[in-house]
Coordinates of C-alpha atoms in Angstrom, one line a residue:
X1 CA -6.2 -48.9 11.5
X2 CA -5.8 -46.4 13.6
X3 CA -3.7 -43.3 11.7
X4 CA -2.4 -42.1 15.4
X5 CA 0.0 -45.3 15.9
X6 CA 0.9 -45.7 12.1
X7 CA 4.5 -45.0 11.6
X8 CA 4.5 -42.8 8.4
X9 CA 8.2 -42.9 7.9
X10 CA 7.6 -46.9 7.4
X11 CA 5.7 -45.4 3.8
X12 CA 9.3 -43.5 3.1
X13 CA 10.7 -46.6 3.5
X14 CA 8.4 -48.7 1.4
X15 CA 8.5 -46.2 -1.4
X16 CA 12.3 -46.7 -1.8
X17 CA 12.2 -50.3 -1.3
X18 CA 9.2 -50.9 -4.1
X19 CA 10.9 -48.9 -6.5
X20 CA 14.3 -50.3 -5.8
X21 CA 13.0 -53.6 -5.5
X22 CA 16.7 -54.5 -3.2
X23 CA 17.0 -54.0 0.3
X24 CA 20.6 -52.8 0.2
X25 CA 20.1 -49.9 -2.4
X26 CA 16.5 -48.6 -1.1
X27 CA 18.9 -48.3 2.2
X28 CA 22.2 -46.4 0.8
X29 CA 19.2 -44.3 -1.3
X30 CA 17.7 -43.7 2.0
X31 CA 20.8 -43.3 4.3
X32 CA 19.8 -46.7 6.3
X33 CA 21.8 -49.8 7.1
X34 CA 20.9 -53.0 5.5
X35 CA 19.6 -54.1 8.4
X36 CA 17.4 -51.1 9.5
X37 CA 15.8 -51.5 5.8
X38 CA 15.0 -54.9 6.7
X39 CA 13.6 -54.6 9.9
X40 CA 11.4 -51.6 8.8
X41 CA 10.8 -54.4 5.8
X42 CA 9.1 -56.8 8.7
X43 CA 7.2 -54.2 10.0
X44 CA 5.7 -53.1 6.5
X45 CA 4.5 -56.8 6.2
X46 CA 3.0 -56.7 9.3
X47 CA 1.3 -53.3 9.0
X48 CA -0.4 -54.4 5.4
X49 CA -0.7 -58.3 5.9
X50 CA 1.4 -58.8 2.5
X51 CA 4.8 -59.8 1.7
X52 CA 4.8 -56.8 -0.2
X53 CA 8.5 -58.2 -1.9
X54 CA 8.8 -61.6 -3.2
X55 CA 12.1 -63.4 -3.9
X56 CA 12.7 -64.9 -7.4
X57 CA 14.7 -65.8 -9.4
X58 CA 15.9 -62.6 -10.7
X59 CA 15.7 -61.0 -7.1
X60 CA 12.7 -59.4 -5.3
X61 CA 10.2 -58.7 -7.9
X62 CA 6.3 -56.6 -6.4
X63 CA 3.6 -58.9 -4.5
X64 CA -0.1 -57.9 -6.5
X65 CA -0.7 -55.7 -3.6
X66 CA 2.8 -53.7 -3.6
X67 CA 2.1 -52.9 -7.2
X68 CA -1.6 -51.6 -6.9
X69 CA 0.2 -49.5 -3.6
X70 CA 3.4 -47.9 -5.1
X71 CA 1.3 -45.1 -7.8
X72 CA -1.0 -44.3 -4.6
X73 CA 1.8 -44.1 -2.3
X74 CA 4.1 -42.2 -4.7
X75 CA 1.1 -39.5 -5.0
X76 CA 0.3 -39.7 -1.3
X77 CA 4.1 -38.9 -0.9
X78 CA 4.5 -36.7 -3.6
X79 CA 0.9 -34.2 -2.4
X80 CA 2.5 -34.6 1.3
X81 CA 5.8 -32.9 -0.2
X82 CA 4.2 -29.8 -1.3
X83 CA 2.0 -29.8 2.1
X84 CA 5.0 -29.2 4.2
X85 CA 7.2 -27.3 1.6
X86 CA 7.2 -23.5 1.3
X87 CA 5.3 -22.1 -1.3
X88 CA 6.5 -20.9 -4.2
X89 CA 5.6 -17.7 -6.3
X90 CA 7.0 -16.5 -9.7
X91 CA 6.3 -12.9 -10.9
X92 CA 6.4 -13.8 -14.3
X93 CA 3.6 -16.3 -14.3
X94 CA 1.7 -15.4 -11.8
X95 CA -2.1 -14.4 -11.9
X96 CA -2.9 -13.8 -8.5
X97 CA -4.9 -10.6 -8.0
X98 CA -3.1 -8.2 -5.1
X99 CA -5.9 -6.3 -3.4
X100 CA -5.5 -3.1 -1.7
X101 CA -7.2 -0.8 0.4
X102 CA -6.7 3.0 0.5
X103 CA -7.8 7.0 0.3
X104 CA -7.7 8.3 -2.9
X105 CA -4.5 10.5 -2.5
X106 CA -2.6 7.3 -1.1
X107 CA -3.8 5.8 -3.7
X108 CA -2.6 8.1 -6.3
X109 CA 0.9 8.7 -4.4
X110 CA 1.7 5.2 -3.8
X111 CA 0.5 2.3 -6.4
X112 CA 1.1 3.6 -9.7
X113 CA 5.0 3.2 -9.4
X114 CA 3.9 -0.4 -7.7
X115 CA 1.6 -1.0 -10.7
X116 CA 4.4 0.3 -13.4
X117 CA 6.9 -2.2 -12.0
X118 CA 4.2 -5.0 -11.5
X119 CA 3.2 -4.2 -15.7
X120 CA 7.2 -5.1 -16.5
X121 CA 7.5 -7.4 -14.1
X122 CA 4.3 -9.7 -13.3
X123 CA 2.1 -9.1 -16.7
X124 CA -0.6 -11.2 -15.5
X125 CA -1.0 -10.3 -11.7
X126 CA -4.6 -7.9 -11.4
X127 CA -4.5 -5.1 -8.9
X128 CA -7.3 -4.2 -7.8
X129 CA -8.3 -0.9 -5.3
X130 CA -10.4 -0.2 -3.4
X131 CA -11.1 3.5 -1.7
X132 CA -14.9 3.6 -0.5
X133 CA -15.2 5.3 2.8
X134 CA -15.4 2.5 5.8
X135 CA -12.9 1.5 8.2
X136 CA -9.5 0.9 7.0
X137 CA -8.6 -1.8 9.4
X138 CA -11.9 -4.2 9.5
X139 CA -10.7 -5.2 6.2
X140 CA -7.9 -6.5 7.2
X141 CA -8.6 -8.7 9.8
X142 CA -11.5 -9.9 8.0
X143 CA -9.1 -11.5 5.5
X144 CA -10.6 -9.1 2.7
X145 CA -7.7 -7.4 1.6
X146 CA -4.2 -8.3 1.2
X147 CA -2.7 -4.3 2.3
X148 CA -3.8 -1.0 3.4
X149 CA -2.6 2.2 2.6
X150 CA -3.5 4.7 5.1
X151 CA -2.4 7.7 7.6
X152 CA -4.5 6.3 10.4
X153 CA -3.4 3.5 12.9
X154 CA -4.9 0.4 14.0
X155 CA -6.8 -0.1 17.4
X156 CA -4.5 -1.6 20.0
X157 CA -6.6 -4.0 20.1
X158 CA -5.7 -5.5 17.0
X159 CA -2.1 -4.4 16.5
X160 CA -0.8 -7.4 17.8
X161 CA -2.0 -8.8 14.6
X162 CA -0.8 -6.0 11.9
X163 CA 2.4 -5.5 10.8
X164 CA 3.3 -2.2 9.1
X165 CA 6.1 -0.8 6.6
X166 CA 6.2 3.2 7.2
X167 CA 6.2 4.6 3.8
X168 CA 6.6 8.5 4.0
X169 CA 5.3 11.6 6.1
X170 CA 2.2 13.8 4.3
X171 CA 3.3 17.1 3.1
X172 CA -0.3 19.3 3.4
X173 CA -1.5 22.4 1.5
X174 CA -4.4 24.6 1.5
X175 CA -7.0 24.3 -2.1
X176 CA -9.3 27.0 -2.2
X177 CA -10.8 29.4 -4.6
X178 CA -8.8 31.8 -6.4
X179 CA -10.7 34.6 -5.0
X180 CA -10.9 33.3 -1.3
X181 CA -9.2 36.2 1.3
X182 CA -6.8 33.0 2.0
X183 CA -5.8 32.8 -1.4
X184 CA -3.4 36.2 -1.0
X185 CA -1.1 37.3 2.1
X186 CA 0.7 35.4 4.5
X187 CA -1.0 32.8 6.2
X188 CA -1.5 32.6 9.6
X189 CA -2.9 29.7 12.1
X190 CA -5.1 32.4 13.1
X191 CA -6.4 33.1 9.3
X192 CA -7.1 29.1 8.9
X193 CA -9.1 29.3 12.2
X194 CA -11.2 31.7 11.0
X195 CA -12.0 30.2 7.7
X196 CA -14.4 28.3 6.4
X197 CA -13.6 24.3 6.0
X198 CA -14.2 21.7 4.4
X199 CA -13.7 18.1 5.4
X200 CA -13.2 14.5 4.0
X201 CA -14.8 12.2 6.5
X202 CA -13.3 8.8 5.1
X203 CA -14.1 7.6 9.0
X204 CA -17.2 9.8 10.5
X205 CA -14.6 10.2 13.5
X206 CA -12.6 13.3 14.6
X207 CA -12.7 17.1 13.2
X208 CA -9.6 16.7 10.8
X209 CA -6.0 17.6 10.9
X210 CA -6.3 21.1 10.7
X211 CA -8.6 20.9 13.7
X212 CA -6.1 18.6 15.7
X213 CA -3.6 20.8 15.1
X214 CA -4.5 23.9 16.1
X215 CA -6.3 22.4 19.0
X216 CA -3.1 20.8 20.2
X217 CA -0.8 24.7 19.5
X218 CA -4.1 26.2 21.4
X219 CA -5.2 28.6 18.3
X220 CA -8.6 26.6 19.0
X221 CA -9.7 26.6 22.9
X222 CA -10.7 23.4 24.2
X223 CA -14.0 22.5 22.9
X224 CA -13.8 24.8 20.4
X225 CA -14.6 24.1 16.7
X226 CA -13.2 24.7 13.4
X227 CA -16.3 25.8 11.2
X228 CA -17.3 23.3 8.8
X229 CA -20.2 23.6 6.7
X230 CA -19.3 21.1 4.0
X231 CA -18.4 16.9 5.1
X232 CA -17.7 14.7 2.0
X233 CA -17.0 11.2 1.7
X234 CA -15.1 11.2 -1.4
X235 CA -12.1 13.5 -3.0
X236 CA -14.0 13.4 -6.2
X237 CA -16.1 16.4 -5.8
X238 CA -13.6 19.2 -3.7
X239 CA -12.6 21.0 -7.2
X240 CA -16.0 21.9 -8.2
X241 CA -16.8 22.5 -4.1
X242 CA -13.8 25.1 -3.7
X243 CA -14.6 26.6 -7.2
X244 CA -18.2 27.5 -6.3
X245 CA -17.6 28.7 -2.4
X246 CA -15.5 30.0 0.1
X247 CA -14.4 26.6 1.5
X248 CA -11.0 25.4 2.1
X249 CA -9.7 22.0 2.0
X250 CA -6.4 21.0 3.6
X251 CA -5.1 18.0 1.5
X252 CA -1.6 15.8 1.0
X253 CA 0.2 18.7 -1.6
X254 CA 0.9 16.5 -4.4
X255 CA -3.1 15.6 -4.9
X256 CA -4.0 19.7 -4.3
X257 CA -1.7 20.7 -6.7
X258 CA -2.7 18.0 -9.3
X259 CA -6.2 18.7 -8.3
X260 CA -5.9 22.1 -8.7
X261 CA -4.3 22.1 -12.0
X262 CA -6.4 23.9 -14.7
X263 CA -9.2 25.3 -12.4
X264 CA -9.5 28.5 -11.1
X265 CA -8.1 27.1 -7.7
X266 CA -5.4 27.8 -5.5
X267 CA -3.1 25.8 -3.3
X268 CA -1.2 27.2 -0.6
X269 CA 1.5 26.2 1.9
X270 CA 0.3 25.6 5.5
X271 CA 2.2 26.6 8.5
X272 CA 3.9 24.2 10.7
X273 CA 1.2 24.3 13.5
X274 CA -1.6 24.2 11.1
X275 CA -0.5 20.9 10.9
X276 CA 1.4 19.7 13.8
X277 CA 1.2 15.8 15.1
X278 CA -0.1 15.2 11.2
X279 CA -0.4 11.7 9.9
X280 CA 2.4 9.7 7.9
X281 CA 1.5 7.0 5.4
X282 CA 2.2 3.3 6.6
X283 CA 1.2 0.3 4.7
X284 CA -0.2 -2.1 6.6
X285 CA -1.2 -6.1 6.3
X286 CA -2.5 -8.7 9.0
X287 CA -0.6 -11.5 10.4
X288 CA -2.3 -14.5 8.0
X289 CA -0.6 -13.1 5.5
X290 CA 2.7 -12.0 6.5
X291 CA 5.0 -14.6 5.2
X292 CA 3.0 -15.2 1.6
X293 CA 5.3 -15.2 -1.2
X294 CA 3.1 -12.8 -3.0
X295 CA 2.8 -10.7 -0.6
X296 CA 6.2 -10.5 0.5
X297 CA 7.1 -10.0 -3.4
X298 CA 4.6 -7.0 -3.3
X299 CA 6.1 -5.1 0.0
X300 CA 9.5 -5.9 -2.2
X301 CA 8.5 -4.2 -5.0
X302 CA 7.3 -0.9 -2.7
X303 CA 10.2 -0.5 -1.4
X304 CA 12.3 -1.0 -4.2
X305 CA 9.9 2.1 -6.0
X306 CA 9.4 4.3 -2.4
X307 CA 12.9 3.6 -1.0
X308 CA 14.7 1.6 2.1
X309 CA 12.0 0.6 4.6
X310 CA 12.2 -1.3 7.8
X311 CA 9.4 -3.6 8.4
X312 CA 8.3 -4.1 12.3
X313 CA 5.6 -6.0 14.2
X314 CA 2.8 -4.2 16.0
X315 CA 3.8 -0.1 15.1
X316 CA 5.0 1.4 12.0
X317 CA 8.6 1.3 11.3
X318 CA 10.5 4.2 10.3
X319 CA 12.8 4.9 7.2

């Protein structure tokens, strides 16, 4: 038989009438007349070459073949039901695992209020992190990831496919040694031009903030560098880095002043055009899985622990 000229609302139809075993009641169950039941009756034994309900006695009672059809068709109905219907997701039971990609800082800042509310609210869900240095995006549209944290933007190439929730703007400070010239008087966008930098590379692109900014407020002449002798990959290492040389590190102020705490560092506050055009933290997730009830339950929980957000299509959205 050839599926493209099968009528499946006949099966409906034959479901009710096998179980009902009465043409009148499979049609008020069904919302049918009487006689719409029976034609689609006639065209049932047509389609399967079997009376399918035989008169007796005692009313319509199953041919051999209806009865070795109606616990298929029931589970052919029943697994076509669930196709079609939304799917479902309960917290409570749930063991999905939620996989995110972001910085360290973000990281830090963002999911361990999401993970709190997740550990009173979704006991078995697993969250898992990732924060290796690679692209933040290619993740994403490689299906690898469910979100990412970051303060960079997609390519416009692929924001057509990336929705983003804007989270909050990074507040920066300067970590450096106690005893670096920085670390006393006031601090000037000239001063920070003239130091020396560090820099976490988490893309291999681009001189940094600090760079950007005083580049775009012309304390750096076009073409000009900041001087960086030290490029890491990771956050792990700046404390011991800053302890043991003159370098400077601008970094989000919550992680410099945790990172500073207990070490014979210093964090100070930059000035506005140290800084200017800096980035602001978004999350973002791909198209494929925009409307998954986990993931919808997950951008839920954020905002419930980060504030009211505004979720937009293709840029970031604003508080």
């Amino acid at each position: 038989m050839n599926l493209r000229t099968l009528d499946l609302n006949l099966l409906v139809v034959l479901r009710q009438l096998l179980e009902d075993r009465h043409v009148s009641r499979a049609g008020e169950q069904l919302g049918m007349s009487q006689p719409a039941v029976s034609r689609a009756l006639q065209r049932l034994r047509v389609m399967f070459d079997d009376p399918l309900l035989v008169r007796t006695s005692r009313g319509f009672d199953l041919s051999a073949r209806a009865e070795a059809l109606l616990p298929d068709l029931i589970h052919w109905i029943e697994d076509t039901e669930r196709l079609v219907s939304r799917q479902s997701f309960d917290p409570a039971t749930s063991t999905h695992v939620v996989r995110f990609y972001g910085p360290e800082p973000e990281v830090g800042w963002f999911l361990p209020p999401l993970f709190e509310r997740m550990r009173r609210l979704a006991q078995g869900m697993v969250l898992e992190v990732k924060s290796e240095p690679r692209d933040h995006f290619d993740q994403l549209e490689r299906g690898e990831v469910h979100f990412v944290l970051s303060p960079f933007e997609p390519s416009a190439a692929s924001t057509a496919q990336i929705h983003s929730l804007y989270l909050a703007p990074m507040a920066f400070a300067l970590v450096m040694n106690a005893d670096n010239p920085l670390a006393l008087g006031a601090i000037s966008a000239e001063r920070i031009a003239a130091a020396n930098h560090g820099l976490v590379s988490l893309t291999g692109r681009g001189g940094g903030t600090v760079e950007n900014g005083l580049l775009a407020q012309g304390y750096l002449a076009q073409g000009e560098r900041l001087n960086q002798p030290l490029r890491l990959t990771s956050f792990t290492s700046i404390a011991a880095f800053c302890e043991c040389s003159d370098m400077v590190f601008l970094l989000p102020k919550q992680f410099a002043e945790e990172l500073a705490h207990g070490r014979n560092l210093v964090v100070r506050e930059t000035p506005p055009e140290a800084t200017t055009g800096g980035p602001q933290v978004s999350l973002y997730w791909h198209e494929r899985f925009h409307n998954d009830p986990m993931c919808v339950w997950i951008r839920d929980q954020l905002k419930a622990v980060h504030g009211s957000t505004v979720e937009r299509h293709g840029k970031k959205s604003s508080l």
